[in-house]
Amino acid sequence: MTTRSAACASGFARASTYEGWCGRWHYNEHGVIVYDAERDDGEHVGAVTLSNPETVERLPPMEPIEEVRVADIAPSPYTHRSMDDAAHEKFVKLTRERGHLLTYPTVRPVAEEQREHDRAYEVVAGHRRFETAQRADLETIAVRVADLDAWEAVERFVDDHVAIQGGDERHMYGQEEIDRMLARLREDWADDRLREIEVFAPYLEEKLASARSEAMRQGYLADGRGD
């Protein structure tokens, strides 16, 4: 298990503090690799090698990092993103050559009686990295293990994939992907429950309004009420 830490690095235009998971120490080179690193200005920088850090402080782990077999992990049932682009193929090639991922997907343990699959874990965040690990034929990967139930995983998934109004839409789902995700969610969860996720409410209401309009057009509904 790797250790979450903060490292203050010198030798740059200004000293910066990076917080992440220390996976490797290079004693001879007086350096450390910090994975899933976030700089003190809030920017996520992925993996960073810090040479001659001024200080390295061990922090309490937020969620444990564990080595898990790729074959024991299933994707979320709600993921619908295409990963056939050239940039992803390059990422797969580099990962295969490197032999490991630079940042950690987040997974949750799933009890056997609650599974829709035969895997012990399910991806919560990081499907692109998980898909990369599969295509790169990695046998094991380091993952962040989050103790989440099925509904908490849904809330986290939507938060990671649906942009708030006026928010940053980079890396978020487009309308077609949101439609497919919403259709799958409605198979598992009641509309009233899904309305609890504030960012999702406008998309859900649009779908329900469209369904009501179509039902009225077909003659199944009159004035919004059943015949």
mmCIF file of C-alpha atoms in Angstrom:
data_model
loop_
_atom_site.group_PDB
_atom_site.id
_atom_site.type_symbol
_atom_site.label_atom_id
_atom_site.label_comp_id
_atom_site.label_asym_id
_atom_site.label_seq_id
_atom_site.Cartn_x
_atom_site.Cartn_y
_atom_site.Cartn_z
ATOM 1 C CA MET A 1 0.000 0.000 0.000
ATOM 2 C CA THR A 2 1.393 3.397 -0.971
ATOM 3 C CA THR A 3 1.539 6.387 1.358
ATOM 4 C CA ARG A 4 -0.281 9.669 0.849
ATOM 5 C CA SER A 5 2.090 12.545 1.381
ATOM 6 C CA ALA A 6 2.845 16.174 0.674
ATOM 7 C CA ALA A 7 6.234 17.162 -0.718
ATOM 8 C CA CYS A 8 7.672 20.673 -0.983
ATOM 9 C CA ALA A 9 9.949 20.794 -4.008
ATOM 10 C CA SER A 10 12.721 23.299 -4.623
ATOM 11 C CA GLY A 11 14.644 24.033 -7.793
ATOM 12 C CA PHE A 12 11.698 25.557 -9.647
ATOM 13 C CA ALA A 13 10.844 29.183 -10.416
ATOM 14 C CA ARG A 14 8.989 29.122 -7.134
ATOM 15 C CA ALA A 15 8.724 26.430 -4.515
ATOM 16 C CA SER A 16 5.557 24.377 -4.832
ATOM 17 C CA THR A 17 3.894 21.804 -2.627
ATOM 18 C CA TYR A 18 2.492 18.664 -4.224
ATOM 19 C CA GLU A 19 0.046 16.388 -2.453
ATOM 20 C CA GLY A 20 -0.512 12.845 -3.674
ATOM 21 C CA TRP A 21 0.571 9.249 -3.243
ATOM 22 C CA CYS A 22 4.280 8.465 -2.948
ATOM 23 C CA GLY A 23 4.801 5.304 -4.900
ATOM 24 C CA ARG A 24 8.535 5.282 -5.494
ATOM 25 C CA TRP A 25 11.598 6.661 -3.775
ATOM 26 C CA HIS A 26 14.901 7.139 -5.605
ATOM 27 C CA TYR A 27 17.418 7.312 -2.781
ATOM 28 C CA ASN A 28 20.455 7.520 -5.048
ATOM 29 C CA GLU A 29 18.920 10.350 -7.044
ATOM 30 C CA HIS A 30 17.383 12.030 -3.980
ATOM 31 C CA GLY A 31 13.970 12.134 -5.609
ATOM 32 C CA VAL A 32 10.425 10.878 -5.177
ATOM 33 C CA ILE A 33 7.578 10.125 -7.587
ATOM 34 C CA VAL A 34 4.206 11.431 -6.419
ATOM 35 C CA TYR A 35 1.189 9.933 -8.191
ATOM 36 C CA ASP A 36 -2.218 11.602 -8.544
ATOM 37 C CA ALA A 37 -0.501 14.804 -7.485
ATOM 38 C CA GLU A 38 -2.220 18.117 -6.894
ATOM 39 C CA ARG A 39 -0.124 21.283 -6.763
ATOM 40 C CA ASP A 40 -0.760 23.934 -4.107
ATOM 41 C CA ASP A 41 -2.402 26.174 -6.751
ATOM 42 C CA GLY A 42 -5.100 23.511 -7.184
ATOM 43 C CA GLU A 43 -3.910 22.096 -10.517
ATOM 44 C CA HIS A 44 -3.966 18.308 -10.880
ATOM 45 C CA VAL A 45 -0.675 17.322 -12.490
ATOM 46 C CA GLY A 46 -0.902 13.504 -12.444
ATOM 47 C CA ALA A 47 2.445 11.880 -11.727
ATOM 48 C CA VAL A 48 5.373 14.170 -10.955
ATOM 49 C CA THR A 49 9.003 13.429 -10.097
ATOM 50 C CA LEU A 50 10.371 15.748 -7.420
ATOM 51 C CA SER A 51 14.148 16.053 -7.214
ATOM 52 C CA ASN A 52 15.692 17.007 -3.873
ATOM 53 C CA PRO A 53 12.407 17.914 -2.153
ATOM 54 C CA GLU A 54 12.907 20.196 0.826
ATOM 55 C CA THR A 55 10.442 18.244 2.952
ATOM 56 C CA VAL A 56 8.251 15.171 2.588
ATOM 57 C CA GLU A 57 5.377 14.886 5.040
ATOM 58 C CA ARG A 58 3.281 11.766 5.557
ATOM 59 C CA LEU A 59 -0.454 12.519 5.605
ATOM 60 C CA PRO A 60 -3.378 10.414 6.837
ATOM 61 C CA PRO A 61 -4.729 8.408 3.883
ATOM 62 C CA MET A 62 -8.163 9.494 2.671
ATOM 63 C CA GLU A 63 -8.873 6.232 0.882
ATOM 64 C CA PRO A 64 -6.513 3.247 0.758
ATOM 65 C CA ILE A 65 -4.502 2.495 -2.359
ATOM 66 C CA GLU A 66 -4.336 -1.215 -3.117
ATOM 67 C CA GLU A 67 -2.983 -3.433 -5.873
ATOM 68 C CA VAL A 68 -5.912 -5.246 -7.526
ATOM 69 C CA ARG A 69 -6.155 -7.695 -10.400
ATOM 70 C CA VAL A 70 -7.626 -6.044 -13.496
ATOM 71 C CA ALA A 71 -9.738 -9.179 -14.003
ATOM 72 C CA ASP A 72 -11.427 -8.511 -10.638
ATOM 73 C CA ILE A 73 -12.723 -5.075 -11.686
ATOM 74 C CA ALA A 74 -15.910 -4.293 -13.637
ATOM 75 C CA PRO A 75 -16.813 -0.946 -15.214
ATOM 76 C CA SER A 76 -19.762 1.035 -13.892
ATOM 77 C CA PRO A 77 -22.986 -0.030 -15.641
ATOM 78 C CA TYR A 78 -23.613 3.640 -16.435
ATOM 79 C CA THR A 79 -20.472 4.406 -18.434
ATOM 80 C CA HIS A 80 -21.063 5.128 -22.134
ATOM 81 C CA ARG A 81 -17.946 6.961 -23.306
ATOM 82 C CA SER A 82 -16.226 5.936 -26.537
ATOM 83 C CA MET A 83 -12.486 5.385 -26.151
ATOM 84 C CA ASP A 84 -11.410 4.685 -29.713
ATOM 85 C CA ASP A 85 -9.689 8.015 -30.344
ATOM 86 C CA ALA A 86 -6.049 8.310 -31.393
ATOM 87 C CA ALA A 87 -5.018 9.974 -28.124
ATOM 88 C CA HIS A 88 -6.310 7.007 -26.147
ATOM 89 C CA GLU A 89 -4.533 4.522 -28.393
ATOM 90 C CA LYS A 90 -1.297 6.422 -27.735
ATOM 91 C CA PHE A 91 -2.041 6.321 -23.997
ATOM 92 C CA VAL A 92 -2.518 2.537 -24.211
ATOM 93 C CA LYS A 93 0.787 2.103 -26.059
ATOM 94 C CA LEU A 94 2.715 4.204 -23.532
ATOM 95 C CA THR A 95 1.094 2.379 -20.621
ATOM 96 C CA ARG A 96 1.993 -1.008 -22.106
ATOM 97 C CA GLU A 97 5.607 0.111 -22.471
ATOM 98 C CA ARG A 98 5.695 1.602 -18.966
ATOM 99 C CA GLY A 99 3.959 -1.350 -17.354
ATOM 100 C CA HIS A 100 1.757 0.655 -14.988
ATOM 101 C CA LEU A 101 -0.669 3.590 -14.821
ATOM 102 C CA LEU A 102 0.464 7.001 -13.594
ATOM 103 C CA THR A 103 -2.767 7.802 -11.728
ATOM 104 C CA TYR A 104 -5.215 5.616 -9.871
ATOM 105 C CA PRO A 105 -8.796 4.758 -10.833
ATOM 106 C CA THR A 106 -11.256 4.766 -7.942
ATOM 107 C CA VAL A 107 -13.172 1.541 -7.337
ATOM 108 C CA ARG A 108 -15.641 0.322 -4.754
ATOM 109 C CA PRO A 109 -15.905 -3.178 -3.326
ATOM 110 C CA VAL A 110 -19.175 -4.903 -4.263
ATOM 111 C CA ALA A 111 -20.590 -7.669 -2.069
ATOM 112 C CA GLU A 112 -21.258 -10.898 -3.957
ATOM 113 C CA GLU A 113 -25.015 -10.786 -3.326
ATOM 114 C CA GLN A 114 -25.200 -7.240 -4.743
ATOM 115 C CA ARG A 115 -23.270 -7.844 -7.960
ATOM 116 C CA GLU A 116 -24.620 -7.786 -11.501
ATOM 117 C CA HIS A 117 -21.281 -9.315 -12.526
ATOM 118 C CA ASP A 118 -18.699 -11.722 -11.135
ATOM 119 C CA ARG A 119 -16.114 -9.077 -10.193
ATOM 120 C CA ALA A 120 -15.201 -8.030 -6.650
ATOM 121 C CA TYR A 121 -14.806 -4.335 -7.550
ATOM 122 C CA GLU A 122 -16.594 -1.774 -9.700
ATOM 123 C CA VAL A 123 -15.101 1.392 -11.174
ATOM 124 C CA VAL A 124 -16.390 4.617 -9.641
ATOM 125 C CA ALA A 125 -14.058 7.076 -11.405
ATOM 126 C CA GLY A 126 -11.308 6.568 -13.973
ATOM 127 C CA HIS A 127 -12.924 4.444 -16.683
ATOM 128 C CA ARG A 128 -10.458 5.694 -19.280
ATOM 129 C CA ARG A 129 -7.559 4.528 -17.109
ATOM 130 C CA PHE A 130 -9.270 1.204 -16.418
ATOM 131 C CA GLU A 131 -9.903 0.657 -20.131
ATOM 132 C CA THR A 132 -6.265 1.542 -20.776
ATOM 133 C CA ALA A 133 -5.106 -1.069 -18.264
ATOM 134 C CA GLN A 134 -7.248 -3.699 -19.979
ATOM 135 C CA ARG A 135 -6.026 -2.867 -23.472
ATOM 136 C CA ALA A 136 -2.420 -2.666 -22.282
ATOM 137 C CA ASP A 137 -2.759 -6.199 -20.844
ATOM 138 C CA LEU A 138 -1.800 -5.166 -17.332
ATOM 139 C CA GLU A 139 -2.455 -7.952 -14.836
ATOM 140 C CA THR A 140 -2.744 -5.703 -11.781
ATOM 141 C CA ILE A 141 -3.169 -1.986 -11.174
ATOM 142 C CA ALA A 142 -3.071 0.281 -8.135
ATOM 143 C CA VAL A 143 -6.554 1.588 -7.325
ATOM 144 C CA ARG A 144 -8.070 3.919 -4.774
ATOM 145 C CA VAL A 145 -10.650 1.870 -2.822
ATOM 146 C CA ALA A 146 -13.704 3.897 -1.763
ATOM 147 C CA ASP A 147 -16.267 2.530 0.675
ATOM 148 C CA LEU A 148 -19.400 3.541 -1.251
ATOM 149 C CA ASP A 149 -22.793 1.903 -1.608
ATOM 150 C CA ALA A 150 -24.592 1.710 -4.961
ATOM 151 C CA TRP A 151 -26.404 5.044 -4.588
ATOM 152 C CA GLU A 152 -23.304 6.894 -3.393
ATOM 153 C CA ALA A 153 -21.489 5.509 -6.444
ATOM 154 C CA VAL A 154 -24.253 6.879 -8.700
ATOM 155 C CA GLU A 155 -23.968 10.336 -7.108
ATOM 156 C CA ARG A 156 -20.197 10.311 -7.578
ATOM 157 C CA PHE A 157 -20.487 9.088 -11.174
ATOM 158 C CA VAL A 158 -22.978 11.792 -12.153
ATOM 159 C CA ASP A 159 -20.893 14.468 -10.427
ATOM 160 C CA ASP A 160 -17.839 13.366 -12.428
ATOM 161 C CA HIS A 161 -19.626 13.205 -15.791
ATOM 162 C CA VAL A 162 -22.393 15.849 -15.895
ATOM 163 C CA ALA A 163 -21.311 19.488 -15.822
ATOM 164 C CA ILE A 164 -23.223 22.011 -13.724
ATOM 165 C CA GLN A 165 -24.840 24.865 -15.661
ATOM 166 C CA GLY A 166 -22.129 27.296 -16.641
ATOM 167 C CA GLY A 167 -19.428 24.952 -15.316
ATOM 168 C CA ASP A 168 -16.364 23.514 -16.994
ATOM 169 C CA GLU A 169 -17.548 20.960 -19.569
ATOM 170 C CA ARG A 170 -14.128 19.579 -20.422
ATOM 171 C CA HIS A 171 -13.983 15.798 -20.012
ATOM 172 C CA MET A 172 -17.716 15.764 -19.223
ATOM 173 C CA TYR A 173 -20.384 13.799 -21.068
ATOM 174 C CA GLY A 174 -22.084 15.279 -24.107
ATOM 175 C CA GLN A 175 -25.858 15.180 -24.597
ATOM 176 C CA GLU A 176 -25.912 11.782 -26.330
ATOM 177 C CA GLU A 177 -23.847 10.188 -23.577
ATOM 178 C CA ILE A 178 -26.013 11.789 -20.885
ATOM 179 C CA ASP A 179 -29.144 10.453 -22.601
ATOM 180 C CA ARG A 180 -27.759 6.918 -22.640
ATOM 181 C CA MET A 181 -26.590 7.164 -19.039
ATOM 182 C CA LEU A 182 -29.975 8.493 -17.919
ATOM 183 C CA ALA A 183 -31.823 5.704 -19.719
ATOM 184 C CA ARG A 184 -29.706 3.098 -17.937
ATOM 185 C CA LEU A 185 -30.081 4.841 -14.562
ATOM 186 C CA ARG A 186 -33.863 4.855 -14.910
ATOM 187 C CA GLU A 187 -33.780 1.072 -15.248
ATOM 188 C CA ASP A 188 -32.307 0.836 -11.735
ATOM 189 C CA TRP A 189 -33.627 3.886 -9.887
ATOM 190 C CA ALA A 190 -36.970 5.660 -9.515
ATOM 191 C CA ASP A 191 -37.290 9.113 -11.083
ATOM 192 C CA ASP A 192 -37.998 10.661 -7.672
ATOM 193 C CA ARG A 193 -34.696 9.269 -6.402
ATOM 194 C CA LEU A 194 -32.789 10.540 -9.412
ATOM 195 C CA ARG A 195 -34.245 14.028 -8.864
ATOM 196 C CA GLU A 196 -32.261 14.141 -5.621
ATOM 197 C CA ILE A 197 -29.149 14.696 -7.750
ATOM 198 C CA GLU A 198 -29.528 18.408 -8.415
ATOM 199 C CA VAL A 199 -27.350 18.616 -11.511
ATOM 200 C CA PHE A 200 -29.355 15.794 -13.099
ATOM 201 C CA ALA A 201 -32.824 17.267 -12.534
ATOM 202 C CA PRO A 202 -33.044 19.400 -15.749
ATOM 203 C CA TYR A 203 -32.079 16.449 -17.953
ATOM 204 C CA LEU A 204 -34.588 14.205 -16.202
ATOM 205 C CA GLU A 205 -37.422 16.719 -16.489
ATOM 206 C CA GLU A 206 -36.686 17.170 -20.183
ATOM 207 C CA LYS A 207 -36.942 13.412 -20.708
ATOM 208 C CA LEU A 208 -40.180 13.140 -18.741
ATOM 209 C CA ALA A 209 -41.721 16.092 -20.615
ATOM 210 C CA SER A 210 -40.741 14.532 -23.940
ATOM 211 C CA ALA A 211 -42.236 11.201 -22.902
ATOM 212 C CA ARG A 212 -45.492 12.883 -21.829
ATOM 213 C CA SER A 213 -45.725 14.789 -25.118
ATOM 214 C CA GLU A 214 -45.204 11.621 -27.115
ATOM 215 C CA ALA A 215 -47.782 9.765 -25.029
ATOM 216 C CA MET A 216 -50.330 12.518 -25.624
ATOM 217 C CA ARG A 217 -49.546 12.501 -29.336
ATOM 218 C CA GLN A 218 -50.137 8.759 -29.438
ATOM 219 C CA GLY A 219 -53.381 9.144 -27.503
ATOM 220 C CA TYR A 220 -52.197 7.394 -24.354
ATOM 221 C CA LEU A 221 -52.612 10.521 -22.221
ATOM 222 C CA ALA A 222 -55.093 13.386 -22.185
ATOM 223 C CA ASP A 223 -54.218 16.651 -20.454
ATOM 224 C CA GLY A 224 -51.318 14.939 -18.727
ATOM 225 C CA ARG A 225 -53.487 12.262 -17.100
ATOM 226 C CA GLY A 226 -53.967 8.598 -17.933
ATOM 227 C CA ASP A 227 -57.108 7.521 -19.843
#
